[in-house]
Short mmCIF file of C-alpha atoms in Angstrom, two decimals:
data_model
loop_
_atom_site.label_atom_id
_atom_site.label_comp_id
_atom_site.label_asym_id
_atom_site.label_seq_id
_atom_site.Cartn_x
_atom_site.Cartn_y
_atom_site.Cartn_z
CA UNK A 22 135.11 126.92 82.17
CA UNK A 23 132.19 129.18 83.11
CA UNK A 24 131.65 132.72 81.89
CA UNK A 25 129.51 135.53 83.22
CA UNK A 26 129.25 138.61 81.03
CA UNK A 27 128.12 141.84 82.65
CA UNK A 28 126.78 144.13 79.95
CA UNK A 29 124.76 147.30 79.41
CA UNK A 30 122.57 147.74 76.32
CA UNK A 31 123.99 150.08 73.70
CA UNK A 32 127.58 149.83 74.90
CA UNK A 33 130.77 148.20 73.63
CA UNK A 34 130.02 145.13 75.76
CA UNK A 35 127.97 143.96 72.77
CA UNK A 36 131.24 143.15 70.97
CA UNK A 37 132.20 140.70 73.73
CA UNK A 38 128.73 139.18 73.63
CA UNK A 39 129.00 138.64 69.87
CA UNK A 40 132.44 137.06 70.18
CA UNK A 41 131.26 134.64 72.87
CA UNK A 42 128.61 133.44 70.44
CA UNK A 43 131.10 133.32 67.57
CA UNK A 44 133.33 130.90 69.48
CA UNK A 45 130.41 128.82 70.74
CA UNK A 46 131.05 129.56 74.41
CA UNK A 47 128.49 128.93 77.12
CA UNK A 48 127.89 131.99 79.29
CA UNK A 49 125.50 133.78 81.61
CA UNK A 50 124.36 137.22 80.52
CA UNK A 51 123.95 139.77 83.32
CA UNK A 52 122.41 143.16 82.56
CA UNK A 53 123.62 146.21 84.49
CA UNK A 54 122.32 149.77 84.64
CA UNK A 55 125.55 151.74 84.49
CA UNK A 56 123.67 155.03 84.96
CA UNK A 57 121.86 153.99 88.12
CA UNK A 58 122.44 156.00 91.29
CA UNK A 59 123.44 154.21 93.39
CA UNK A 60 124.81 151.47 91.19
CA UNK A 61 124.52 147.78 91.95
CA UNK A 62 126.88 147.15 94.88
CA UNK A 63 127.93 143.67 93.71
CA UNK A 64 128.70 144.99 90.26
CA UNK A 65 130.78 147.84 91.70
CA UNK A 66 132.81 145.31 93.69
CA UNK A 67 133.69 143.60 90.43
CA UNK A 68 134.59 146.85 88.72
CA UNK A 69 134.91 150.02 90.82
CA UNK A 70 135.40 151.91 87.53
CA UNK A 71 131.69 151.43 86.93
CA UNK A 72 132.06 150.40 83.31
CA UNK A 73 131.26 147.39 81.17
CA UNK A 74 132.08 144.86 79.88
CA UNK A 75 133.10 142.68 82.79
CA UNK A 76 133.86 139.01 82.17
CA UNK A 77 133.98 136.67 85.16
CA UNK A 78 135.89 133.50 84.29
CA UNK A 79 135.60 130.72 86.85
CA UNK A 80 135.25 133.38 89.55
CA UNK A 81 138.12 135.55 88.26
CA UNK A 82 137.38 139.05 86.99
CA UNK A 83 138.59 140.48 83.67
CA UNK A 84 137.86 144.07 82.66
CA UNK A 85 138.47 146.29 79.62
CA UNK A 86 136.97 145.29 76.28
CA UNK A 87 140.17 144.81 74.27
CA UNK A 88 141.66 142.51 76.92
CA UNK A 89 138.45 140.49 77.15
CA UNK A 90 138.13 140.13 73.37
CA UNK A 91 141.76 139.02 73.10
CA UNK A 92 141.38 136.53 75.94
CA UNK A 93 138.27 134.91 74.51
CA UNK A 94 139.68 134.65 70.99
CA UNK A 95 142.96 133.15 72.25
CA UNK A 96 141.34 130.77 74.72
CA UNK A 97 139.08 129.36 72.03
CA UNK A 98 141.77 129.49 69.32
CA UNK A 99 139.46 131.53 67.14
CA UNK A 100 140.40 132.59 63.63
CA UNK A 101 138.96 135.98 64.57
CA UNK A 102 142.36 136.67 66.12
CA UNK A 103 145.28 135.16 64.16
CA UNK A 104 147.82 133.41 66.36
CA UNK A 105 151.00 135.07 65.08
CA UNK A 106 152.77 137.11 62.46
CA UNK A 107 151.67 140.05 60.37
CA UNK A 108 148.04 138.94 60.31
CA UNK A 109 147.87 139.04 64.11
CA UNK A 110 149.62 142.41 64.24
CA UNK A 111 147.10 143.93 61.83
CA UNK A 112 144.16 142.42 63.73
CA UNK A 113 145.52 143.88 66.97
CA UNK A 114 146.17 147.23 65.30
CA UNK A 115 142.54 147.64 64.31
CA UNK A 116 141.23 146.29 67.60
CA UNK A 117 143.34 148.95 69.31
CA UNK A 118 142.05 151.57 66.85
CA UNK A 119 138.46 150.82 67.81
CA UNK A 120 139.18 150.57 71.53
CA UNK A 121 141.68 153.39 72.04
CA UNK A 122 141.16 155.82 69.16
CA UNK A 123 137.55 155.73 67.96
CA UNK A 124 135.66 154.74 71.11
CA UNK A 125 137.04 157.57 73.33
CA UNK A 126 136.00 160.28 70.87
CA UNK A 127 132.42 159.05 70.81
CA UNK A 128 132.54 158.86 74.60
CA UNK A 129 133.67 162.47 74.94
CA UNK A 130 130.90 163.68 72.65
CA UNK A 131 128.27 161.78 74.63
CA UNK A 132 129.63 163.34 77.79
CA UNK A 133 129.41 166.82 76.30
CA UNK A 134 125.86 166.20 75.11
CA UNK A 135 124.96 165.14 78.62
CA UNK A 136 126.26 168.43 80.03
CA UNK A 137 125.35 170.86 77.23
CA UNK A 138 122.23 169.27 75.80
CA UNK A 139 121.04 170.74 72.49
CA UNK A 140 123.79 173.35 72.62
CA UNK A 141 126.57 170.75 72.36
CA UNK A 142 126.85 170.94 68.53
CA UNK A 143 127.65 174.66 68.88
CA UNK A 144 130.67 173.91 71.07
CA UNK A 145 134.07 174.16 69.39
CA UNK A 146 135.45 171.05 71.09
CA UNK A 147 132.34 169.06 70.21
CA UNK A 148 132.79 170.07 66.58
CA UNK A 149 136.43 168.98 66.73
CA UNK A 150 135.30 165.59 68.00
CA UNK A 151 132.78 165.21 65.18
CA UNK A 152 135.48 166.12 62.65
CA UNK A 153 137.82 163.52 64.15
CA UNK A 154 135.18 160.77 63.95
CA UNK A 155 134.45 161.64 60.33
CA UNK A 156 138.17 161.49 59.58
CA UNK A 157 138.51 158.07 61.20
CA UNK A 158 135.56 156.61 59.28
CA UNK A 159 136.96 158.07 56.07
CA UNK A 160 140.15 156.13 56.80
CA UNK A 161 138.10 152.95 57.27
CA UNK A 162 136.38 153.62 53.94
CA UNK A 163 139.74 153.95 52.18
CA UNK A 164 140.99 150.68 53.70
CA UNK A 165 137.84 148.83 52.63
CA UNK A 166 138.35 150.00 49.05
CA UNK A 167 141.03 147.32 48.64
CA UNK A 168 140.00 144.56 51.06
CA UNK A 169 136.89 142.93 52.46
CA UNK A 170 137.49 143.52 56.16
CA UNK A 171 139.43 146.03 58.19
CA UNK A 172 142.55 143.89 58.77
CA UNK A 173 142.47 142.01 55.46
CA UNK A 174 140.12 139.66 53.66
CA UNK A 175 139.12 137.69 56.77
CA UNK A 176 136.92 138.96 59.58
CA UNK A 177 138.66 139.64 62.91
CA UNK A 178 137.70 140.92 66.35
CA UNK A 179 138.33 144.49 65.24
CA UNK A 180 135.50 144.26 62.73
CA UNK A 181 133.07 143.26 65.44
CA UNK A 182 134.11 146.14 67.69
CA UNK A 183 133.95 148.69 64.87
CA UNK A 184 130.45 147.57 63.93
CA UNK A 185 129.28 148.12 67.51
CA UNK A 186 130.90 151.56 67.76
CA UNK A 187 129.39 152.55 64.40
CA UNK A 188 125.92 151.87 65.80
CA UNK A 189 126.33 154.89 68.10
CA UNK A 190 126.58 157.29 65.16
CA UNK A 191 122.87 158.23 64.98
CA UNK A 192 123.25 159.63 68.52
CA UNK A 193 125.75 162.23 67.33
CA UNK A 194 124.54 165.65 66.13
CA UNK A 195 124.88 166.03 63.22
CA UNK A 196 124.58 162.28 62.62
CA UNK A 197 127.75 160.55 61.43
CA UNK A 198 127.30 158.94 58.02
CA UNK A 199 129.41 156.36 56.18
CA UNK A 200 130.73 155.76 52.69
CA UNK A 201 129.29 153.04 50.48
CA UNK A 202 132.04 150.52 51.28
CA UNK A 203 131.72 151.04 55.03
CA UNK A 204 127.92 150.86 54.90
CA UNK A 205 128.01 147.50 53.10
CA UNK A 206 130.73 146.27 55.45
CA UNK A 207 128.74 147.14 58.57
CA UNK A 208 125.59 145.52 57.19
CA UNK A 209 127.53 142.35 56.47
CA UNK A 210 128.85 142.10 60.03
CA UNK A 211 125.53 142.95 61.64
CA UNK A 212 123.77 140.28 59.60
CA UNK A 213 125.90 137.52 61.12
CA UNK A 214 123.90 135.10 63.23
CA UNK A 215 126.07 135.83 66.28
CA UNK A 216 125.38 139.55 66.04
CA UNK A 217 121.64 139.22 65.46
CA UNK A 218 121.28 136.72 68.31
CA UNK A 219 123.26 138.92 70.67
CA UNK A 220 121.13 141.98 69.99
CA UNK A 221 117.94 139.95 70.47
CA UNK A 222 119.21 138.38 73.71
CA UNK A 223 120.17 141.75 75.18
CA UNK A 224 116.71 143.14 74.49
CA UNK A 225 115.12 140.39 76.58
CA UNK A 226 117.77 140.10 79.30
CA UNK A 227 116.75 140.93 82.86
CA UNK A 228 118.61 143.36 85.09
CA UNK A 229 120.75 141.87 87.86
CA UNK A 230 119.11 141.66 91.27
#
C-alpha cells in the first residue's frame, strides 16, 4: 500500500501527517500552496474543492480530514481509534467535534480577517465567533478535569486534531488562551515524537512541481 499526502503548512492536514507517523506508515509528503492563483492543476484535479488534506491510496483519492483519519486508523488497526463500543463512539464524537464544530469557527474568523483586516475584531459576528471558540475550549477544559485525554484516559485521533486546531489560536484577535489542564494536555500531545517529526518534515518539504 502506497500513500501520498497532499498538505499545506499550518492547516489541519498536519493531523493526518501525525497519524501516518503514529501508525508507522510509509508515505510521500507533497506540499501544496492552497492560496496560489492559479492553483496547481494536478492538485485541483485531485480535489476541485481546493482544500487539504488529500490522501492518495494506491492511486485512489480520499478527501476530508475526518474520513482520512478514520481510514488510516482502521486500516492500521490503531488504538488511536477503538474498534467498537462506547470507547469508539466517544473517540468519534470528539473527532467530529474538532472537524465539524471547532474547525469551521476558526475558518470563518480567518475568512473575516482576510476581508476586514484589523477591523475584524470590531465586527459583531467576529466577536460571536471568538465567544464560541472560548466556550468550546472551556468545555474541553472541563472534560480534562476528570480524565487525561479528550475521549478518556487513552489518546485518540481526536486529541491529535484538537492539538492542531489549537495551534491556530495565536492568529485570532484577541488571542485565544487555554486553561491549565488544556495547556498541559496540548503540550503533552505536541511533545510526541510523531508530532515533532511531522512539524519538522513540513518545514523542509518542497512544493509540488
